[in-house]
DNA sequence: TTGAAAGCGCTAACAA
DNA sequence: TTGTTAGCGCTTTCAA
């Protein structure tokens, strides 16, 4: 007896069980369950009935090993607590839903070593593609991506060199654009508030683009404040209080994300500060949350859902290929001035 | 030639490649890479070096098929846009990180048929356990869970019968408790604002518990308002405006979640309504976001991270078993009165 | 401490 | 339309 047909009642069901129950060969059962090849309607019905009665769930592990095909797409993001990433995932899911592909999510907490580990684990399941946030990876991760032999799409960022395909926005450009809008509106004493950024490359690039564009106008950031962990809304309030008590004559505050921006806005309103007359404010991401605030914060849309959709499309189009075709999609975020960034006369 | 040793340069590397590169049998290579059994330090070094040089990534599909062991834990939640679920996932990840187990996430969008499909897909990978939100599943899903032969933990809710283990809070009790607190504080004309709930069983149970406790006090909900989709903060504002213009003499608004509650709070403050003097407010979830609002919304902590941690612990303790031991953990959410639910004299 | 053989549950390829 | 055979790349088991 080469196969286990013995007394273990709790062993998961196999194709063979369905085969025996329906009196049809394993191969034909397999065909029916995958809708492959020609099978007579009669056998088909019998097999499906048997499978259903038994409660058979196919073993994809065996199937994948035999067919050398896995319908999983590895999706690797830094965090889920950020609201930005769930929206990207929603975009991905929306598109993959139309295909046989299935997304599998991994989270890195912005740690390169963790990213490496997550990527390694996921690649060891031989997925049909990888969608990964950012263009910065440690050496090992980069090597794995290069040699994976499957389509790779790096998302969210376009400032750098992708391994294969890329869908994102230029955060440097976003920073520049916001700086220009702020300066053009007549603000001059500008403060920056953001995350401690060593590992959030996109926030860093926005900051760099911002300071660069300011420099072109002969301006510098007057004061800055950074945070780390905690509720972003609360941190936004606290940092705003801190920076304004240290440097009361600031006339604009640029926040590295909408949540801390919203906190800052609420703080300013609490304090009776005239926004945007006395102080202008801007954030980043274009969170829908902002629509519910008393005043609409200026921001830029990070094109989250569209990034997800495009990335998924690329993977779907290249599933089974050895690479994703190297397509590069750079989306243009729209500046939304809202109520907190308004032209004013210089003081 | 039984194995493919031919010219395909791009075929993924196998154990055999490492075996040939290191001059050691496949079996020994396997032992080294898994840290199993006794291997001499010399062979060990040689094998690891060869594997690293080649860039070998083990094929878990083959490994899983051979060993009949899969270190994946299927985690199924209704949504990621809710903030609640990412926190549960964080709790799960935190605990599984200490083990060889790896969470894999699936999302159902609150649709039973989708849940069935996601569950089926995940089970077909033969995970070591399932963590799934809620106690309500369609018949097929329930049958799959029962017959899976692996530990199952149903989370977030304790009002009902779990298939195996369970970690959650009683939403009925949470609703009752909130109603009692509100009535006790002297509010009488109470309105309810929530999601259209046919498929959000936990929101429904809170509502039921709430009305039940009110009934005991001889009270009924005076008016109600439901929403569906859109930015919760905005919807909170809109619904609050709607309900108050329809029924201006309400003295309390109970929201089915903190986000719409926050929207309502901001609306009331905008309108110069005295909170909690003229109208009291309460939400549900205990989102940290609330700390950043101008006034702290009354709420109840849904114990999200702890639920995730406990569920993961159960799975970890029972990995490899045929079931999760049927443990039932009912957490007690804490009522936080904040600034929007204060004792007052009856009018 | 190492290796050889068998087979995990399925599917590709071919035969009938 | 259905069945047979030979693996997929690994690990288990047993032998050396």
XYZ file of C-alpha atoms (C1' of nucleotides) in Angstrom:
726
model
C 0.000 0.000 0.000
C 1.809 3.072 -1.168
C -0.814 5.549 -0.157
C -2.445 6.094 3.115
C -5.876 4.582 2.784
C -5.867 3.385 6.321
C -7.802 4.143 9.410
C -6.956 7.783 9.976
C -10.415 9.241 9.892
C -9.197 12.785 10.413
C -6.736 13.035 7.612
C -7.797 15.772 5.182
C -9.650 14.527 2.149
C -7.773 13.980 -1.061
C -8.633 13.793 -4.687
C -8.541 10.049 -4.273
C -11.394 10.161 -1.804
C -13.510 12.054 -4.273
C -12.390 9.688 -6.994
C -13.525 6.685 -4.997
C -16.766 8.278 -3.933
C -17.678 9.194 -7.492
C -16.225 6.172 -9.268
C -14.178 8.361 -11.591
C -10.413 8.564 -11.944
C -8.471 11.118 -9.938
C -7.473 12.811 -13.129
C -11.038 13.334 -14.224
C -11.982 14.608 -10.808
C -9.120 17.047 -11.055
C -10.375 18.172 -14.445
C -13.863 18.766 -13.177
C -12.755 20.722 -10.160
C -10.549 22.951 -12.270
C -12.974 23.255 -15.196
C -10.324 21.958 -17.532
C -10.658 19.864 -20.610
C -13.741 18.123 -21.839
C -15.745 16.228 -19.292
C -19.197 14.859 -19.933
C -21.973 16.609 -18.119
C -22.894 13.366 -16.359
C -19.453 12.734 -14.828
C -19.170 16.381 -14.035
C -22.328 16.338 -11.985
C -21.391 13.156 -10.187
C -17.964 14.468 -9.279
C -19.186 17.831 -8.060
C -21.803 16.139 -5.963
C -19.313 13.766 -4.413
C -16.880 16.613 -3.685
C -19.585 18.693 -2.091
C -20.965 15.855 -0.007
C -17.555 14.950 1.315
C -16.634 18.582 1.900
C -13.495 18.266 -0.141
C -11.142 21.247 -0.180
C -8.387 20.876 -2.794
C -4.819 20.964 -1.601
C -3.289 23.931 -3.368
C 0.127 23.025 -2.097
C 0.148 19.842 -4.071
C -1.500 21.548 -7.009
C 1.037 24.328 -7.055
C 3.932 21.922 -6.825
C 2.647 19.836 -9.674
C 1.660 22.686 -11.953
C 4.480 25.025 -11.016
C 1.882 27.724 -10.831
C 0.832 29.735 -7.804
C -1.945 32.270 -8.056
C -0.673 34.409 -5.188
C 0.617 37.944 -5.435
C 2.852 39.079 -2.591
C 2.041 42.604 -1.464
C 4.497 44.182 0.944
C 3.778 47.473 2.701
C 5.404 49.238 5.652
C 2.311 49.535 7.814
C -1.443 49.143 7.965
C -2.027 51.747 10.649
C -1.478 54.529 8.192
C -4.791 54.490 6.271
C -2.774 55.169 3.151
C -1.810 51.555 2.752
C -5.202 49.992 3.269
C -6.388 52.160 0.387
C -3.605 50.902 -1.825
C -4.506 47.365 -0.861
C -8.124 48.067 -1.718
C -7.065 49.191 -5.190
C -4.996 46.060 -5.653
C -7.786 43.786 -4.462
C -10.296 45.483 -6.711
C -8.293 44.646 -9.820
C -7.079 41.189 -8.798
C -10.654 40.224 -8.007
C -11.268 40.078 -11.733
C -8.455 37.569 -12.165
C -7.531 34.208 -10.684
C -4.814 35.970 -8.698
C -4.979 36.466 -4.960
C -3.125 39.107 -2.965
C -1.268 38.116 0.175
C -0.213 40.950 2.465
C 2.955 41.399 4.434
C 3.940 44.266 6.729
C 7.460 45.543 7.404
C 7.018 48.293 10.008
C 9.425 50.391 7.957
C 12.279 48.099 9.009
C 14.589 47.008 6.179
C 15.558 43.777 7.918
C 11.971 42.915 8.451
C 11.256 43.709 4.850
C 13.999 41.312 3.849
C 12.569 38.590 6.018
C 8.991 39.095 4.854
C 10.094 39.134 1.243
C 12.107 35.952 1.709
C 9.180 34.176 3.323
C 6.834 35.260 0.592
C 9.164 34.407 -2.248
C 9.613 30.966 -0.802
C 5.953 30.392 -1.668
C 6.781 31.160 -5.293
C 4.128 33.831 -5.915
C 3.172 34.996 -9.404
C 4.300 38.520 -8.656
C 5.429 40.992 -6.027
C 4.060 44.449 -5.301
C 6.284 46.219 -2.831
C 6.203 49.734 -1.418
C 9.176 51.956 -2.076
C 12.319 51.844 -4.128
C 14.709 51.524 -1.210
C 15.529 48.002 -0.057
C 18.564 46.512 1.560
C 21.055 44.687 -0.565
C 19.729 41.219 0.121
C 16.159 42.238 -0.646
C 17.193 43.938 -3.843
C 19.074 40.815 -4.928
C 16.079 38.630 -4.209
C 13.807 40.920 -6.206
C 16.211 40.924 -9.122
C 16.561 37.162 -9.217
C 13.003 36.245 -8.387
C 12.116 35.599 -12.015
C 8.614 36.989 -11.571
C 7.033 40.396 -12.196
C 7.982 42.960 -9.551
C 6.202 46.292 -9.160
C 7.602 48.882 -6.795
C 4.928 51.353 -5.771
C 4.240 54.714 -4.123
C 7.467 56.372 -5.189
C 9.039 57.303 -8.492
C 12.253 58.973 -7.330
C 14.776 56.245 -7.985
C 15.508 53.162 -10.022
C 13.058 50.296 -9.913
C 14.126 46.691 -10.211
C 11.404 46.032 -12.759
C 8.121 47.940 -13.035
C 7.152 51.001 -10.999
C 3.948 52.888 -10.188
C 4.051 55.953 -8.013
C 4.351 59.646 -7.615
C 7.426 61.810 -7.232
C 7.506 62.842 -3.605
C 10.324 65.251 -4.319
C 8.174 66.961 -6.886
C 5.232 66.941 -4.503
C 7.351 68.701 -1.897
C 8.570 71.242 -4.443
C 5.092 71.911 -5.710
C 3.758 72.524 -2.251
C 6.642 74.863 -1.454
C 5.982 76.833 -4.602
C 2.296 77.152 -3.827
C 3.054 78.331 -0.315
C 5.632 80.891 -1.365
C 3.483 82.088 -4.213
C 0.631 82.686 -1.804
C 2.870 85.083 0.043
C 3.917 83.072 3.071
C 7.543 83.536 4.112
C 8.220 82.255 7.625
C 7.635 78.588 7.133
C 7.886 75.779 9.653
C 8.024 72.034 8.994
C 6.500 69.315 11.133
C 6.949 65.661 10.386
C 7.907 62.161 11.351
C 11.412 61.267 12.293
C 12.191 60.158 8.794
C 15.323 58.043 8.554
C 13.320 55.105 7.259
C 10.301 56.776 5.715
C 11.961 57.595 2.436
C 8.913 59.111 0.865
C 8.459 61.598 3.700
C 12.150 62.387 3.460
C 11.945 63.033 -0.262
C 8.998 65.353 0.154
C 11.005 67.241 2.729
C 13.996 67.450 0.438
C 11.917 68.654 -2.488
C 10.295 71.183 -0.224
C 13.517 72.691 1.099
C 15.034 72.654 -2.360
C 12.182 74.657 -3.864
C 12.276 77.037 -0.932
C 15.987 77.536 -1.430
C 15.340 78.540 -5.026
C 13.187 81.347 -3.663
C 15.919 82.314 -1.258
C 14.010 80.934 1.694
C 14.821 78.497 4.444
C 12.686 76.584 6.850
C 12.546 78.735 9.946
C 11.839 76.017 12.477
C 10.979 72.319 12.544
C 9.603 69.655 14.788
C 9.639 65.876 14.542
C 7.703 63.085 16.193
C 7.709 59.380 16.527
C 4.864 57.058 17.469
C 1.642 57.890 19.251
C -1.646 59.149 17.906
C -0.830 61.362 14.960
C -3.698 63.707 15.703
C -2.448 64.296 19.234
C 1.126 64.629 18.071
C 0.010 67.190 15.526
C -1.491 69.314 18.291
C 1.516 68.940 20.565
C 4.075 69.686 17.894
C 2.124 72.697 16.710
C 1.972 74.078 20.211
C 5.684 73.433 20.653
C 6.791 75.045 17.424
C 4.520 78.068 17.828
C 5.598 78.739 21.357
C 9.208 78.520 20.287
C 8.771 80.536 17.091
C 5.548 82.520 17.344
C 6.041 84.504 14.178
C 5.761 81.576 11.775
C 3.209 82.223 9.073
C 2.986 78.725 7.592
C 3.192 75.160 8.863
C 3.863 72.301 6.453
C 3.040 68.889 7.886
C 4.430 65.683 6.456
C 1.044 63.995 6.629
C -2.615 64.883 6.901
C -3.182 63.378 10.314
C -0.675 65.575 12.112
C -1.866 68.425 9.910
C -5.400 67.847 11.112
C -4.155 67.880 14.703
C -2.395 71.159 14.001
C -5.496 72.625 12.415
C -7.643 71.696 15.390
C -5.076 73.184 17.728
C -4.955 76.461 15.812
C -8.734 76.722 15.757
C -8.861 75.996 19.492
C -6.402 78.786 20.084
C -8.401 81.183 17.983
C -5.560 81.536 15.517
C -6.700 82.959 12.187
C -6.201 80.233 9.588
C -5.102 80.912 6.896
C -4.803 84.631 7.631
C -2.273 84.539 10.426
C -0.961 81.053 9.717
C -1.445 78.849 6.692
C -1.375 75.057 6.949
C -0.822 72.139 4.602
C -0.506 68.388 4.894
C -0.035 65.487 2.551
C -2.045 62.485 1.363
C -5.470 63.781 0.514
C -7.197 61.666 3.162
C -10.958 61.774 2.889
C -11.006 62.290 6.611
C -10.087 65.905 6.000
C -13.463 66.610 4.472
C -15.041 66.270 7.867
C -12.856 68.837 9.617
C -14.103 72.356 10.392
C -11.754 73.770 7.790
C -10.398 71.907 4.756
C -6.670 71.384 5.118
C -4.524 72.049 2.047
C -3.012 68.786 0.881
C -1.947 66.708 -2.089
C -3.594 63.529 -3.189
C -1.185 60.607 -3.068
C -3.179 58.645 -5.686
C -3.362 55.659 -3.411
C -6.142 53.621 -4.967
C -4.931 54.283 -8.478
C -1.424 53.187 -7.595
C -2.845 49.948 -6.278
C -4.969 49.406 -9.345
C -2.174 50.068 -11.813
C 0.258 47.855 -9.952
C -2.245 45.021 -9.898
C -2.943 45.499 -13.579
C 0.750 45.171 -14.412
C 1.050 42.014 -12.355
C -2.076 40.549 -13.923
C -0.853 41.302 -17.430
C 2.494 39.670 -16.764
C 1.456 36.785 -14.542
C 3.466 33.773 -15.576
C 6.198 35.896 -17.119
C 9.712 36.160 -15.797
C 9.376 39.901 -15.240
C 6.857 42.703 -15.243
C 8.011 44.447 -18.390
C 9.676 47.392 -16.677
C 6.727 49.719 -17.182
C 7.066 53.016 -15.303
C 3.981 54.931 -14.345
C 4.423 58.292 -12.689
C 1.152 59.696 -11.453
C 0.705 63.413 -10.867
C -0.770 64.222 -7.495
C -3.202 67.100 -7.477
C -2.663 70.023 -5.165
C -5.779 70.842 -3.150
C -5.568 74.272 -1.592
C -8.563 73.729 0.660
C -9.254 76.538 3.121
C -5.847 76.746 4.752
C -3.601 77.958 1.965
C -4.823 81.250 0.522
C -3.154 84.065 -1.338
C -2.452 86.957 0.963
C -0.619 90.242 0.904
C 2.867 90.181 2.384
C 3.066 91.671 5.827
C 17.196 11.943 -16.997
C 14.397 12.067 -14.500
C 15.033 15.569 -13.272
C 15.382 18.735 -15.197
C 19.073 19.496 -15.185
C 18.938 20.924 -18.653
C 19.527 24.250 -20.221
C 16.861 26.342 -18.546
C 19.038 28.956 -16.920
C 16.120 30.770 -15.371
C 14.511 27.928 -13.529
C 14.453 28.665 -9.797
C 17.243 27.052 -7.836
C 16.593 23.789 -6.068
C 18.106 21.934 -3.221
C 19.901 19.879 -5.822
C 21.729 22.939 -7.108
C 22.979 23.694 -3.627
C 23.820 20.030 -3.191
C 25.947 20.024 -6.332
C 27.609 23.325 -5.540
C 28.583 22.169 -2.082
C 29.301 18.521 -2.835
C 26.929 17.350 -0.126
C 23.763 15.308 -0.487
C 20.423 17.044 -0.852
C 19.368 15.551 2.414
C 22.234 17.079 4.300
C 21.682 20.422 2.649
C 18.085 20.241 3.749
C 19.215 19.491 7.292
C 21.560 22.435 7.356
C 19.016 24.877 5.999
C 16.439 23.786 8.536
C 18.858 23.468 11.468
C 17.776 19.877 11.958
C 19.756 16.925 13.132
C 23.478 16.702 13.583
C 25.622 18.154 10.873
C 29.333 18.720 11.209
C 30.383 22.326 11.443
C 32.484 21.943 8.298
C 29.633 20.721 6.083
C 27.351 23.255 7.628
C 29.606 26.128 6.646
C 30.119 24.825 3.157
C 26.411 24.389 2.574
C 25.447 27.788 3.899
C 28.083 29.415 1.776
C 26.936 27.622 -1.354
C 23.298 28.517 -0.654
C 24.145 32.156 -0.109
C 26.372 32.416 -3.164
C 23.740 30.907 -5.390
C 20.967 32.972 -3.834
C 18.907 29.916 -3.064
C 15.402 30.477 -1.730
C 13.805 27.242 -0.481
C 10.564 26.165 -2.075
C 8.084 26.100 0.766
C 5.478 24.538 -1.451
C 7.514 21.405 -1.820
C 8.552 21.550 1.816
C 4.999 21.865 2.992
C 3.820 19.026 0.799
C 6.527 16.722 2.029
C 6.286 17.601 5.693
C 2.527 18.105 5.795
C 3.238 21.210 7.818
C 2.486 24.801 6.870
C 3.475 27.664 9.123
C 0.760 29.985 7.902
C -2.129 31.314 9.946
C -5.127 32.515 7.964
C -6.533 35.753 9.347
C -9.866 36.862 7.935
C -11.350 40.273 8.667
C -14.202 42.244 7.100
C -12.229 45.349 6.215
C -8.965 47.182 6.579
C -10.369 50.680 6.168
C -11.806 50.584 9.624
C -8.682 51.190 11.754
C -10.086 48.659 14.180
C -8.905 45.727 12.151
C -5.366 46.884 11.486
C -4.960 47.087 15.246
C -6.177 43.539 15.676
C -3.759 42.452 12.998
C -0.967 44.280 14.790
C -1.752 42.331 17.957
C -1.714 39.067 16.046
C 1.538 39.865 14.313
C 3.173 40.887 17.557
C 2.569 37.468 19.092
C 3.182 35.333 16.011
C 6.497 37.111 15.505
C 7.813 35.128 18.446
C 6.883 31.866 16.746
C 7.589 30.212 13.413
C 4.035 31.037 12.381
C 3.188 33.657 9.800
C -0.117 35.472 9.450
C -1.755 35.764 6.051
C -4.564 38.279 5.752
C -7.803 38.067 3.845
C -10.582 40.647 3.579
C -14.297 39.960 3.132
C -15.904 43.423 2.838
C -18.595 42.180 5.205
C -19.944 39.911 2.463
C -20.732 36.344 3.558
C -20.166 34.904 0.098
C -16.847 36.606 -0.125
C -15.963 35.313 3.300
C -16.783 31.820 2.121
C -14.583 32.223 -0.912
C -11.658 33.737 0.991
C -11.890 31.013 3.610
C -11.971 28.307 0.963
C -8.938 29.745 -0.783
C -7.032 30.015 2.447
C -7.949 26.570 3.706
C -6.803 25.126 0.431
C -3.299 26.175 1.491
C -3.683 24.044 4.605
C -2.775 26.694 7.192
C -1.913 25.817 10.785
C -4.854 27.791 12.081
C -7.594 30.275 11.280
C -8.433 33.519 13.032
C -11.684 34.885 11.738
C -13.748 37.903 12.742
C -17.232 37.288 14.003
C -19.396 34.341 14.919
C -21.766 34.624 11.977
C -20.806 32.749 8.825
C -22.850 31.214 6.075
C -23.533 27.517 6.169
C -20.737 26.515 3.837
C -18.176 28.564 5.734
C -19.307 27.136 9.033
C -18.999 23.607 7.666
C -15.505 24.303 6.387
C -14.440 25.701 9.739
C -15.874 22.688 11.542
C -14.159 20.182 9.299
C -10.887 21.993 8.816
C -9.125 19.910 11.421
C -7.037 22.867 12.597
C -7.410 25.390 15.422
C -10.061 28.025 14.703
C -10.423 31.210 16.716
C -13.402 33.450 16.138
C -12.700 36.962 17.328
C -14.229 40.342 18.187
C -17.542 39.003 19.392
C -18.708 36.779 22.209
C -22.457 36.792 21.655
C -22.988 33.419 20.043
C -21.572 29.954 19.654
C -18.051 29.570 18.363
C -16.966 26.646 16.224
C -13.882 26.173 18.358
C -12.112 28.892 20.350
C -13.320 32.466 20.772
C -11.833 35.775 21.889
C -13.951 38.878 21.992
C -16.234 41.199 23.827
C -19.983 41.126 24.200
C -21.305 43.844 21.967
C -24.774 43.399 23.383
C -23.397 44.054 26.817
C -21.414 47.012 25.520
C -24.599 48.511 24.115
C -26.457 47.893 27.367
C -23.702 49.383 29.436
C -23.600 52.518 27.362
C -27.370 52.883 27.550
C -27.261 52.566 31.324
C -24.536 55.164 31.633
C -26.470 57.562 29.440
C -29.746 57.128 31.249
C -28.063 57.286 34.602
C -26.493 60.593 33.652
C -29.976 61.953 33.185
C -30.370 61.979 29.421
C -33.808 60.983 28.174
C -34.371 61.910 24.553
C -31.842 59.729 22.879
C -31.044 59.369 19.183
C -29.040 56.647 17.470
C -26.737 57.078 14.477
C -25.036 54.162 12.801
C -24.168 52.126 9.785
C -26.772 50.263 7.835
C -26.145 47.110 9.763
C -27.594 44.053 8.074
C -24.142 42.547 7.762
C -22.233 44.236 10.558
C -23.397 41.887 13.269
C -21.360 43.495 15.997
C -22.858 46.924 15.341
C -26.277 45.308 15.259
C -25.725 43.605 18.602
C -24.590 46.825 20.223
C -27.743 48.426 18.927
C -29.883 45.619 20.253
C -28.239 45.702 23.660
C -28.662 49.438 23.689
C -32.381 49.448 22.919
C -32.955 46.570 25.301
C -31.382 48.401 28.229
C -33.287 51.542 27.322
C -36.507 49.584 27.278
C -35.823 48.410 30.798
C -35.802 52.045 31.827
C -39.016 52.611 29.977
C -37.280 54.527 27.221
C -37.200 54.269 23.490
C -34.893 55.661 20.884
C -36.517 58.861 19.775
C -34.972 59.110 16.328
C -32.342 57.359 14.269
C -30.222 57.817 11.204
C -28.194 55.344 9.145
C -25.439 55.663 6.615
C -23.555 53.601 4.151
C -20.156 54.281 2.619
C -18.297 57.573 2.342
C -15.978 59.272 4.784
C -17.246 58.421 8.231
C -16.274 61.813 9.605
C -18.315 63.587 6.945
C -21.208 61.205 7.354
C -21.149 61.838 11.086
C -21.569 65.552 10.446
C -24.295 65.075 7.873
C -26.278 62.595 9.898
C -26.041 64.748 12.985
C -27.326 67.742 11.104
C -30.126 65.644 9.641
C -31.269 64.132 12.899
C -31.094 67.390 14.812
C -33.018 69.327 12.246
C -35.671 66.643 12.240
C -35.760 66.204 15.998
C -34.224 69.252 17.623
C -35.069 68.324 21.191
C -32.783 65.272 21.378
C -30.494 65.413 24.370
C -28.156 62.538 23.506
C -26.685 61.020 20.362
C -25.257 57.506 20.422
C -23.044 56.727 17.431
C -22.210 53.187 16.384
C -18.552 54.074 15.922
C -16.059 56.713 16.954
C -15.462 58.121 13.507
C -19.039 59.183 12.904
C -19.147 60.233 16.550
C -16.155 62.479 15.971
C -17.897 63.974 12.949
C -20.961 64.604 15.076
C -18.880 66.202 17.806
C -17.196 68.545 15.359
C -20.559 69.456 13.913
C -22.034 70.254 17.307
C -19.062 72.386 18.250
C -19.290 74.209 14.927
C -22.923 74.962 15.630
C -22.161 76.228 19.069
C -24.189 73.470 20.659
C -23.348 72.961 24.321
C -21.792 69.503 24.644
C -22.530 67.730 26.942
C -24.911 70.275 28.504
C -27.471 70.530 25.767
C -26.564 67.300 24.007
C -24.390 64.419 25.153
C -22.487 62.243 22.699
C -20.930 58.799 22.693
C -19.260 56.519 20.176
C -17.668 53.111 20.205
C -14.185 51.648 19.730
C -11.883 53.752 21.823
C -9.862 54.974 18.862
C -6.775 56.865 19.890
C -7.706 59.404 17.289
C -10.273 60.766 19.717
C -7.565 62.076 22.008
C -6.742 64.710 19.452
C -10.249 66.143 19.183
C -11.251 69.397 20.900
C -13.421 67.460 23.314
C -12.943 63.806 24.303
C -15.811 61.724 22.995
C -17.334 59.182 25.359
C -16.619 55.705 24.047
C -15.815 52.111 24.922
C -12.564 50.398 24.226
C -13.040 47.412 21.926
C -9.843 45.723 23.215
C -8.578 45.367 19.697
C -4.890 44.668 20.242
C -5.564 42.333 23.128
C -8.058 40.349 21.100
C -5.423 39.922 18.421
C -2.788 38.892 20.914
C -4.966 36.343 22.681
C -6.180 34.816 19.441
C -2.622 34.455 18.205
C -1.571 32.909 21.486
C -4.292 30.278 21.219
C -3.275 29.435 17.680
C 0.377 29.252 18.633
C -0.338 26.980 21.573
C -2.374 24.631 19.418
C -0.418 24.735 16.179
C -0.296 21.234 14.802
C -3.376 20.181 16.730
C -6.671 19.259 15.189
C -8.493 22.034 17.044
C -7.878 25.070 19.208
C -9.120 23.652 22.481
C -12.394 25.561 22.577
C -11.092 28.242 24.924
C -13.479 31.177 25.344
C -12.131 34.531 26.336
C -14.587 37.319 26.962
C -12.863 40.651 27.467
C -14.571 43.480 29.301
C -14.429 46.762 27.437
C -13.943 49.813 29.612
C -16.379 52.664 29.419
C -14.656 56.016 28.938
C -16.960 58.906 29.698
C -14.633 61.511 28.239
C -16.030 65.035 28.095
C -19.265 64.327 26.288
C -21.229 62.213 28.752
C -21.687 64.021 32.059
C -24.222 63.728 34.845
C -26.778 66.492 34.629
C -30.009 67.465 36.260
C -33.095 66.429 34.394
C -34.738 69.241 32.532
C 27.198 12.312 10.802
C 25.625 11.275 6.191
C 22.976 9.188 2.387
C 19.241 6.527 -0.367
C 14.635 5.605 -1.236
C 9.934 6.613 -1.035
C 6.198 9.537 -1.347
C 3.424 14.063 0.144
C -1.376 15.251 -3.366
C -1.692 17.010 -7.247
C -1.268 18.008 -12.639
C 1.212 17.740 -17.455
C 1.644 14.886 -21.064
C 0.468 11.289 -23.384
C -2.244 7.062 -24.449
C -6.511 4.811 -25.184
C -14.095 11.786 -23.122
C -11.327 9.268 -19.786
C -7.286 7.023 -17.817
C -2.194 6.077 -16.935
C 2.301 7.435 -15.829
C 5.741 10.246 -14.200
C 7.170 13.617 -11.758
C 6.911 18.769 -9.115
C 11.067 19.791 -4.790
C 11.120 18.768 -0.712
C 11.181 15.814 4.012
C 10.493 11.391 6.435
C 12.301 7.167 7.415
C 15.565 4.012 7.643
C 20.076 2.271 6.613
C 25.044 2.875 6.585
